[in-house]
Short mmCIF file of C-alpha atoms in Angstrom, two decimals:
data_model
loop_
_atom_site.label_atom_id
_atom_site.label_comp_id
_atom_site.label_asym_id
_atom_site.label_seq_id
_atom_site.Cartn_x
_atom_site.Cartn_y
_atom_site.Cartn_z
CA UNK A 1 0.00 0.00 0.00
CA UNK A 2 2.84 2.37 0.73
CA UNK A 3 4.04 2.01 -2.82
CA UNK A 4 0.68 3.24 -4.19
CA UNK A 5 -0.03 5.74 -1.42
CA UNK A 6 1.47 8.59 -3.43
CA UNK A 7 -1.22 8.04 -6.08
CA UNK A 8 -3.71 9.69 -3.72
CA UNK A 9 -2.15 13.03 -4.55
CA UNK A 10 -3.59 12.71 -8.10
CA UNK A 11 -7.18 12.36 -6.85
CA UNK A 12 -9.17 15.23 -8.46
CA UNK A 13 -12.22 14.46 -6.33
CA UNK A 14 -11.21 14.64 -2.65
CA UNK A 15 -13.84 13.59 -0.15
CA UNK A 16 -14.49 15.40 3.08
CA UNK A 17 -15.19 13.49 6.29
CA UNK A 18 -18.82 12.91 7.13
CA UNK A 19 -18.81 15.12 10.22
CA UNK A 20 -17.63 18.06 8.10
CA UNK A 21 -20.55 17.80 5.69
CA UNK A 22 -23.56 19.96 6.55
CA UNK A 23 -26.90 19.94 4.75
CA UNK A 24 -28.72 23.27 4.68
CA UNK A 25 -32.14 24.47 3.56
CA UNK A 26 -30.60 26.93 1.09
CA UNK A 27 -28.52 24.13 -0.39
CA UNK A 28 -31.64 22.04 -0.91
CA UNK A 29 -33.33 24.89 -2.79
CA UNK A 30 -30.27 25.45 -4.98
CA UNK A 31 -30.03 21.71 -5.66
CA UNK A 32 -33.68 21.49 -6.76
CA UNK A 33 -33.31 24.51 -9.02
CA UNK A 34 -30.11 23.05 -10.46
CA UNK A 35 -31.74 19.67 -11.18
CA UNK A 36 -34.67 21.38 -12.93
CA UNK A 37 -32.29 23.44 -15.07
CA UNK A 38 -30.19 20.39 -15.95
CA UNK A 39 -33.29 18.34 -16.87
CA UNK A 40 -34.56 21.16 -19.08
CA UNK A 41 -31.20 21.53 -20.80
CA UNK A 42 -30.95 17.76 -21.27
CA UNK A 43 -34.33 17.64 -23.04
CA UNK A 44 -33.34 20.62 -25.18
CA UNK A 45 -30.04 19.05 -26.20
CA UNK A 46 -31.76 15.74 -26.97
CA UNK A 47 -34.27 17.48 -29.25
CA UNK A 48 -31.42 19.38 -30.87
CA UNK A 49 -29.61 16.10 -31.55
CA UNK A 50 -32.69 14.32 -32.95
CA UNK A 51 -33.71 17.24 -35.18
CA UNK A 52 -32.38 17.03 -38.74
CA UNK A 53 -30.91 20.02 -40.54
CA UNK A 54 -30.34 20.71 -44.22
CA UNK A 55 -27.17 21.43 -46.14
CA UNK A 56 -27.36 23.22 -49.50
CA UNK A 57 -24.96 22.45 -52.33
CA UNK A 58 -24.82 23.77 -55.89
CA UNK A 59 -23.58 22.10 -59.07
CA UNK A 60 -24.02 22.29 -62.83
CA UNK A 61 -27.29 20.83 -64.12
CA UNK A 62 -26.45 17.77 -66.23
CA UNK A 63 -29.96 16.44 -66.83
CA UNK A 64 -30.89 15.59 -70.42
CA UNK A 65 -33.97 14.37 -72.18
CA UNK A 66 -36.24 14.75 -69.19
CA UNK A 67 -39.61 16.47 -69.03
CA UNK A 68 -40.60 19.32 -66.78
CA UNK A 69 -43.84 18.69 -64.83
CA UNK A 70 -45.93 21.80 -64.20
CA UNK A 71 -48.63 21.40 -61.55
CA UNK A 72 -51.53 23.82 -62.01
CA UNK A 73 -54.51 24.61 -59.81
CA UNK A 74 -56.14 27.91 -60.81
CA UNK A 75 -59.61 29.39 -60.69
CA UNK A 76 -61.12 31.83 -63.20
CA UNK A 77 -64.32 33.19 -61.64
CA UNK A 78 -65.39 35.16 -64.74
CA UNK A 79 -64.69 32.63 -67.54
CA UNK A 80 -66.82 29.54 -68.22
CA UNK A 81 -64.98 26.28 -68.88
CA UNK A 82 -66.27 26.08 -72.48
CA UNK A 83 -63.99 28.93 -73.58
CA UNK A 84 -60.96 28.40 -71.32
CA UNK A 85 -57.95 26.88 -73.07
CA UNK A 86 -54.41 26.02 -72.00
CA UNK A 87 -51.75 26.67 -74.63
CA UNK A 88 -48.07 25.78 -74.37
CA UNK A 89 -45.04 26.55 -76.51
CA UNK A 90 -41.32 26.05 -75.93
CA UNK A 91 -38.05 27.07 -77.57
CA UNK A 92 -37.82 23.74 -79.37
CA UNK A 93 -40.74 24.82 -81.54
CA UNK A 94 -43.28 22.48 -80.01
CA UNK A 95 -46.63 24.25 -79.84
CA UNK A 96 -49.70 22.67 -78.32
CA UNK A 97 -53.01 24.51 -78.43
CA UNK A 98 -55.77 23.81 -75.95
CA UNK A 99 -53.59 21.34 -74.09
CA UNK A 100 -55.95 19.11 -72.12
CA UNK A 101 -54.11 15.79 -72.03
CA UNK A 102 -53.64 15.89 -68.25
CA UNK A 103 -55.89 18.81 -67.37
CA UNK A 104 -59.24 18.84 -65.62
CA UNK A 105 -61.76 21.64 -65.95
CA UNK A 106 -64.29 22.07 -63.14
CA UNK A 107 -67.39 24.16 -63.74
CA UNK A 108 -68.12 26.45 -60.80
CA UNK A 109 -71.33 28.31 -59.97
CA UNK A 110 -71.51 31.83 -58.59
CA UNK A 111 -70.80 30.59 -55.06
CA UNK A 112 -67.74 28.63 -56.21
CA UNK A 113 -69.31 25.18 -55.88
CA UNK A 114 -68.55 22.50 -58.47
CA UNK A 115 -71.47 21.85 -60.85
CA UNK A 116 -69.68 19.78 -63.46
CA UNK A 117 -66.36 18.23 -64.42
CA UNK A 118 -64.64 17.73 -67.74
CA UNK A 119 -61.54 15.74 -68.62
CA UNK A 120 -60.51 15.95 -72.25
CA UNK A 121 -57.92 13.38 -73.30
CA UNK A 122 -55.66 13.86 -76.34
CA UNK A 123 -57.68 16.87 -77.48
CA UNK A 124 -54.70 18.21 -79.40
CA UNK A 125 -54.44 15.15 -81.61
CA UNK A 126 -58.19 14.97 -82.19
CA UNK A 127 -58.46 18.61 -83.18
CA UNK A 128 -55.28 18.97 -85.19
CA UNK A 129 -54.85 15.59 -86.91
CA UNK A 130 -56.73 15.91 -90.18
CA UNK A 131 -56.91 13.20 -92.78
CA UNK A 132 -56.35 14.38 -96.35
CA UNK A 133 -57.73 12.37 -99.24
CA UNK A 134 -55.74 13.18 -102.39
CA UNK A 135 -58.25 11.35 -104.57
CA UNK A 136 -61.12 13.67 -103.59
CA UNK A 137 -59.79 17.13 -104.27
CA UNK A 138 -63.04 18.45 -105.74
CA UNK A 139 -65.72 18.74 -103.06
CA UNK A 140 -69.35 18.83 -103.86
CA UNK A 141 -70.78 22.35 -103.60
CA UNK A 142 -73.80 21.10 -101.71
CA UNK A 143 -71.54 19.40 -99.13
CA UNK A 144 -69.60 22.64 -98.58
CA UNK A 145 -72.81 24.59 -97.96
CA UNK A 146 -73.98 21.90 -95.56
CA UNK A 147 -70.66 22.05 -93.66
CA UNK A 148 -70.84 25.85 -93.45
CA UNK A 149 -74.43 25.63 -92.20
CA UNK A 150 -73.43 23.13 -89.51
CA UNK A 151 -70.50 25.31 -88.44
CA UNK A 152 -72.70 28.35 -88.08
CA UNK A 153 -75.27 26.32 -86.21
CA UNK A 154 -72.64 24.93 -83.79
CA UNK A 155 -71.15 28.38 -83.32
CA UNK A 156 -74.53 29.87 -82.46
CA UNK A 157 -75.15 27.12 -79.94
CA UNK A 158 -71.76 27.73 -78.35
CA UNK A 159 -72.33 31.49 -78.22
CA UNK A 160 -75.71 31.07 -76.55
CA UNK A 161 -74.36 28.49 -74.10
CA UNK A 162 -71.41 30.65 -73.06
CA UNK A 163 -73.53 33.79 -72.70
CA UNK A 164 -75.99 31.94 -70.49
CA UNK A 165 -73.13 30.61 -68.37
CA UNK A 166 -71.66 34.10 -67.98
CA UNK A 167 -75.04 35.54 -66.98
CA UNK A 168 -75.33 32.81 -64.33
CA UNK A 169 -71.89 33.77 -62.99
CA UNK A 170 -70.17 30.51 -63.91
CA UNK A 171 -66.43 30.19 -63.44
CA UNK A 172 -63.84 27.54 -64.13
CA UNK A 173 -61.15 25.80 -62.15
CA UNK A 174 -58.24 24.41 -64.14
CA UNK A 175 -55.98 21.86 -62.53
CA UNK A 176 -53.68 19.06 -63.57
CA UNK A 177 -50.13 18.48 -64.75
CA UNK A 178 -48.44 19.70 -67.91
CA UNK A 179 -45.45 17.62 -69.02
CA UNK A 180 -43.38 19.93 -71.21
CA UNK A 181 -39.89 19.76 -72.64
CA UNK A 182 -37.09 20.72 -70.27
CA UNK A 183 -36.32 23.93 -72.14
CA UNK A 184 -37.41 27.52 -71.80
CA UNK A 185 -40.96 28.23 -72.91
CA UNK A 186 -44.33 29.46 -71.75
CA UNK A 187 -47.86 28.33 -71.18
CA UNK A 188 -50.88 30.55 -70.94
CA UNK A 189 -54.53 30.26 -70.08
CA UNK A 190 -56.91 32.32 -72.19
CA UNK A 191 -59.76 32.21 -74.71
CA UNK A 192 -57.35 31.73 -77.63
CA UNK A 193 -58.93 28.39 -78.45
CA UNK A 194 -62.05 30.21 -79.72
CA UNK A 195 -62.65 31.20 -83.29
CA UNK A 196 -62.15 34.96 -83.59
CA UNK A 197 -65.69 35.39 -84.93
CA UNK A 198 -67.17 33.44 -82.03
CA UNK A 199 -65.07 35.37 -79.50
CA UNK A 200 -66.27 38.70 -80.94
CA UNK A 201 -69.87 37.58 -80.71
CA UNK A 202 -69.47 36.49 -77.06
CA UNK A 203 -67.46 39.38 -75.63
CA UNK A 204 -68.08 42.20 -78.14
CA UNK A 205 -64.40 43.07 -78.09
CA UNK A 206 -61.27 41.93 -76.30
CA UNK A 207 -61.54 44.70 -73.70
CA UNK A 208 -64.49 42.85 -72.12
CA UNK A 209 -62.58 39.64 -71.41
CA UNK A 210 -62.02 39.31 -67.67
CA UNK A 211 -59.05 37.07 -66.82
CA UNK A 212 -59.29 37.51 -63.05
CA UNK A 213 -57.76 34.47 -61.41
CA UNK A 214 -56.73 32.85 -58.14
CA UNK A 215 -53.67 30.58 -58.03
CA UNK A 216 -54.08 27.86 -55.43
CA UNK A 217 -51.03 25.91 -56.54
CA UNK A 218 -48.34 26.38 -59.16
CA UNK A 219 -45.26 24.20 -58.85
CA UNK A 220 -42.68 22.54 -61.06
CA UNK A 221 -42.48 19.17 -59.40
CA UNK A 222 -43.32 17.45 -56.12
CA UNK A 223 -43.05 19.37 -52.87
CA UNK A 224 -40.34 18.74 -50.28
CA UNK A 225 -40.15 19.84 -46.61
CA UNK A 226 -39.67 23.57 -46.31
CA UNK A 227 -40.37 24.50 -49.94
CA UNK A 228 -42.12 27.79 -50.64
CA UNK A 229 -43.85 28.35 -53.96
CA UNK A 230 -44.21 32.15 -54.26
CA UNK A 231 -47.40 32.09 -56.37
CA UNK A 232 -49.45 29.84 -54.08
CA UNK A 233 -52.42 31.77 -52.73
CA UNK A 234 -52.09 34.57 -55.30
CA UNK A 235 -55.34 36.39 -56.17
CA UNK A 236 -55.66 38.90 -59.02
CA UNK A 237 -59.17 40.30 -59.47
CA UNK A 238 -59.93 42.85 -62.22
CA UNK A 239 -62.78 45.34 -61.86
CA UNK A 240 -63.93 47.54 -64.76
CA UNK A 241 -60.72 46.87 -66.68
CA UNK A 242 -59.04 44.18 -68.73
CA UNK A 243 -55.50 43.18 -69.56
CA UNK A 244 -52.86 40.50 -69.71
CA UNK A 245 -50.94 39.09 -66.76
CA UNK A 246 -47.37 37.94 -67.31
CA UNK A 247 -45.41 35.92 -64.76
CA UNK A 248 -41.69 35.61 -65.54
CA UNK A 249 -40.46 32.51 -63.75
CA UNK A 250 -36.89 31.31 -63.13
CA UNK A 251 -36.93 27.57 -62.46
CA UNK A 252 -34.07 26.14 -60.39
CA UNK A 253 -33.58 22.34 -60.63
CA UNK A 254 -33.49 20.88 -57.13
CA UNK A 255 -32.72 17.53 -55.55
CA UNK A 256 -33.85 16.80 -52.00
CA UNK A 257 -31.95 13.98 -50.30
CA UNK A 258 -33.70 12.56 -47.25
CA UNK A 259 -31.88 11.13 -44.25
CA UNK A 260 -32.79 7.67 -45.58
CA UNK A 261 -30.76 8.45 -48.76
CA UNK A 262 -33.94 8.67 -50.83
CA UNK A 263 -33.65 11.32 -53.56
CA UNK A 264 -36.61 13.49 -54.62
CA UNK A 265 -36.03 15.33 -57.93
CA UNK A 266 -38.05 18.55 -58.14
CA UNK A 267 -37.73 22.27 -58.87
CA UNK A 268 -38.09 25.55 -57.05
CA UNK A 269 -38.57 28.94 -58.65
CA UNK A 270 -38.64 32.70 -58.29
CA UNK A 271 -41.05 34.98 -60.12
CA UNK A 272 -41.59 38.55 -61.34
CA UNK A 273 -45.07 39.75 -62.22
CA UNK A 274 -46.30 42.30 -64.74
CA UNK A 275 -49.76 43.48 -65.81
CA UNK A 276 -50.37 44.98 -69.26
CA UNK A 277 -53.74 46.79 -69.49
CA UNK A 278 -55.71 46.52 -72.71
CA UNK A 279 -55.82 49.51 -75.04
CA UNK A 280 -58.76 50.35 -77.35
CA UNK A 281 -56.85 49.49 -80.53
CA UNK A 282 -55.20 46.29 -79.27
CA UNK A 283 -55.75 43.28 -81.51
CA UNK A 284 -54.47 40.79 -78.94
CA UNK A 285 -56.75 39.09 -76.43
CA UNK A 286 -56.20 39.09 -72.65
CA UNK A 287 -54.52 36.04 -71.16
CA UNK A 288 -52.50 34.85 -68.18
CA UNK A 289 -48.96 34.02 -69.30
CA UNK A 290 -46.37 32.00 -67.41
CA UNK A 291 -42.99 32.44 -69.11
CA UNK A 292 -40.38 30.14 -67.59
CA UNK A 293 -36.67 29.66 -68.04
CA UNK A 294 -34.38 27.07 -66.43
CA UNK A 295 -31.31 27.82 -64.39
CA UNK A 296 -28.11 25.96 -65.37
CA UNK A 297 -27.37 25.35 -61.68
CA UNK A 298 -28.80 22.48 -59.66
CA UNK A 299 -29.38 22.90 -55.93
CA UNK A 300 -28.95 19.79 -53.77
CA UNK A 301 -30.53 19.87 -50.33
CA UNK A 302 -29.36 17.15 -47.93
CA UNK A 303 -30.92 16.15 -44.64
CA UNK A 304 -28.27 15.46 -42.01
CA UNK A 305 -28.17 14.70 -38.29
CA UNK A 306 -25.52 15.76 -35.79
CA UNK A 307 -23.08 13.11 -34.60
CA UNK A 308 -23.58 11.30 -31.29
CA UNK A 309 -20.13 12.40 -30.05
CA UNK A 310 -21.12 16.00 -30.70
CA UNK A 311 -24.26 15.40 -28.64
CA UNK A 312 -22.25 13.92 -25.75
CA UNK A 313 -19.77 16.82 -25.84
CA UNK A 314 -22.51 19.43 -25.64
CA UNK A 315 -24.34 17.43 -22.95
CA UNK A 316 -21.25 17.20 -20.75
CA UNK A 317 -20.51 20.89 -21.19
CA UNK A 318 -24.06 21.97 -20.36
CA UNK A 319 -24.65 19.63 -17.43
CA UNK A 320 -21.14 20.07 -16.00
CA UNK A 321 -21.35 23.85 -16.28
CA UNK A 322 -24.76 23.91 -14.61
CA UNK A 323 -23.53 21.66 -11.78
CA UNK A 324 -20.47 23.86 -11.21
CA UNK A 325 -22.54 27.05 -11.20
CA UNK A 326 -25.07 25.66 -8.71
CA UNK A 327 -22.19 24.54 -6.48
CA UNK A 328 -20.71 28.05 -6.50
CA UNK A 329 -24.14 29.57 -5.84
CA UNK A 330 -24.68 27.20 -2.90
CA UNK A 331 -21.31 28.15 -1.38
CA UNK A 332 -22.01 31.89 -1.74
CA UNK A 333 -25.42 31.55 -0.15
CA UNK A 334 -23.96 29.50 2.69
CA UNK A 335 -21.28 32.13 3.37
CA UNK A 336 -23.80 34.99 3.26
CA UNK A 337 -26.17 33.23 5.67
CA UNK A 338 -23.27 32.37 8.00
CA UNK A 339 -22.06 35.98 8.09
CA UNK A 340 -25.55 37.25 8.83
CA UNK A 341 -26.15 34.79 11.67
CA UNK A 342 -22.80 35.58 13.31
CA UNK A 343 -23.33 39.34 13.18
CA UNK A 344 -26.71 39.19 15.01
CA UNK A 345 -25.41 38.16 18.52
CA UNK A 346 -22.69 40.81 18.36
CA UNK A 347 -25.19 43.58 17.67
CA UNK A 348 -27.41 42.38 20.57
CA UNK A 349 -24.50 42.58 23.10
CA UNK A 350 -23.81 46.18 22.20
#
């Protein structure tokens, strides 16, 4: 034992004898407060450790041959569904008129309740794929007159139907997904699908077309935690005026990597908005344009969790610091109480 007796000098935790230890009421209060503080800090540090955080990285966009999904959910309170069309065009030259392949149109009454639904599949191909018969170049004059009569009859029916719908305050909700080429382009919602003669008969001029709209959702891909689409909840209502809305959108390709290593490819965007009022001599018709361009930079967002050693280090620092501070506070309170109790008998003798 004598050989190892000198090791006692290295003891960093010396113990006082039992008769020198004194438990006080102030020490009990300080101890309780200290335990509450340490428990609170422990829970806070545990939540901090379990909470994931995100790391943003940027790189050059190398995607090729992929499509760009555009999710739309918009309401036009002043346009019936019969005359609302979705047109898309991109820099590659692809132009699709009245694009309804993945679009639903919901008829709304004056109160905004759904009174009918319409899903038109492959409308572009049906309307724009015409069969030409080279062996029948000379049409019968009677057949041409009959075709013209049917066209006029259909147009009159459409005009009457749309006017009745507008008098009843019908609106239209357009929602669905547009799969476009991954190049710059635009899509717009308007009455451009109408024949110009029919449109003139319905509105009596382009200055009477009301393209007021509410955007419930506009996104370029699935949503990830923390994303903010700046046009969600946008409302643009026109009163006694008409014009064209233009939204210039910068799409940023984004990858969200979950903690489980699952990758979610999507896009985020920024937007600038302009309104062009109609002039008396304008030949164009009001519309809502969304002109988008893609950024060459991809943003990668990774979910990460702090290391367990980092958690232990912070826990030891917080709990050890709290324990040391409560010990110092207990000693100060003990000394103050001792000095006060010793000074009282002296003052009584005098």
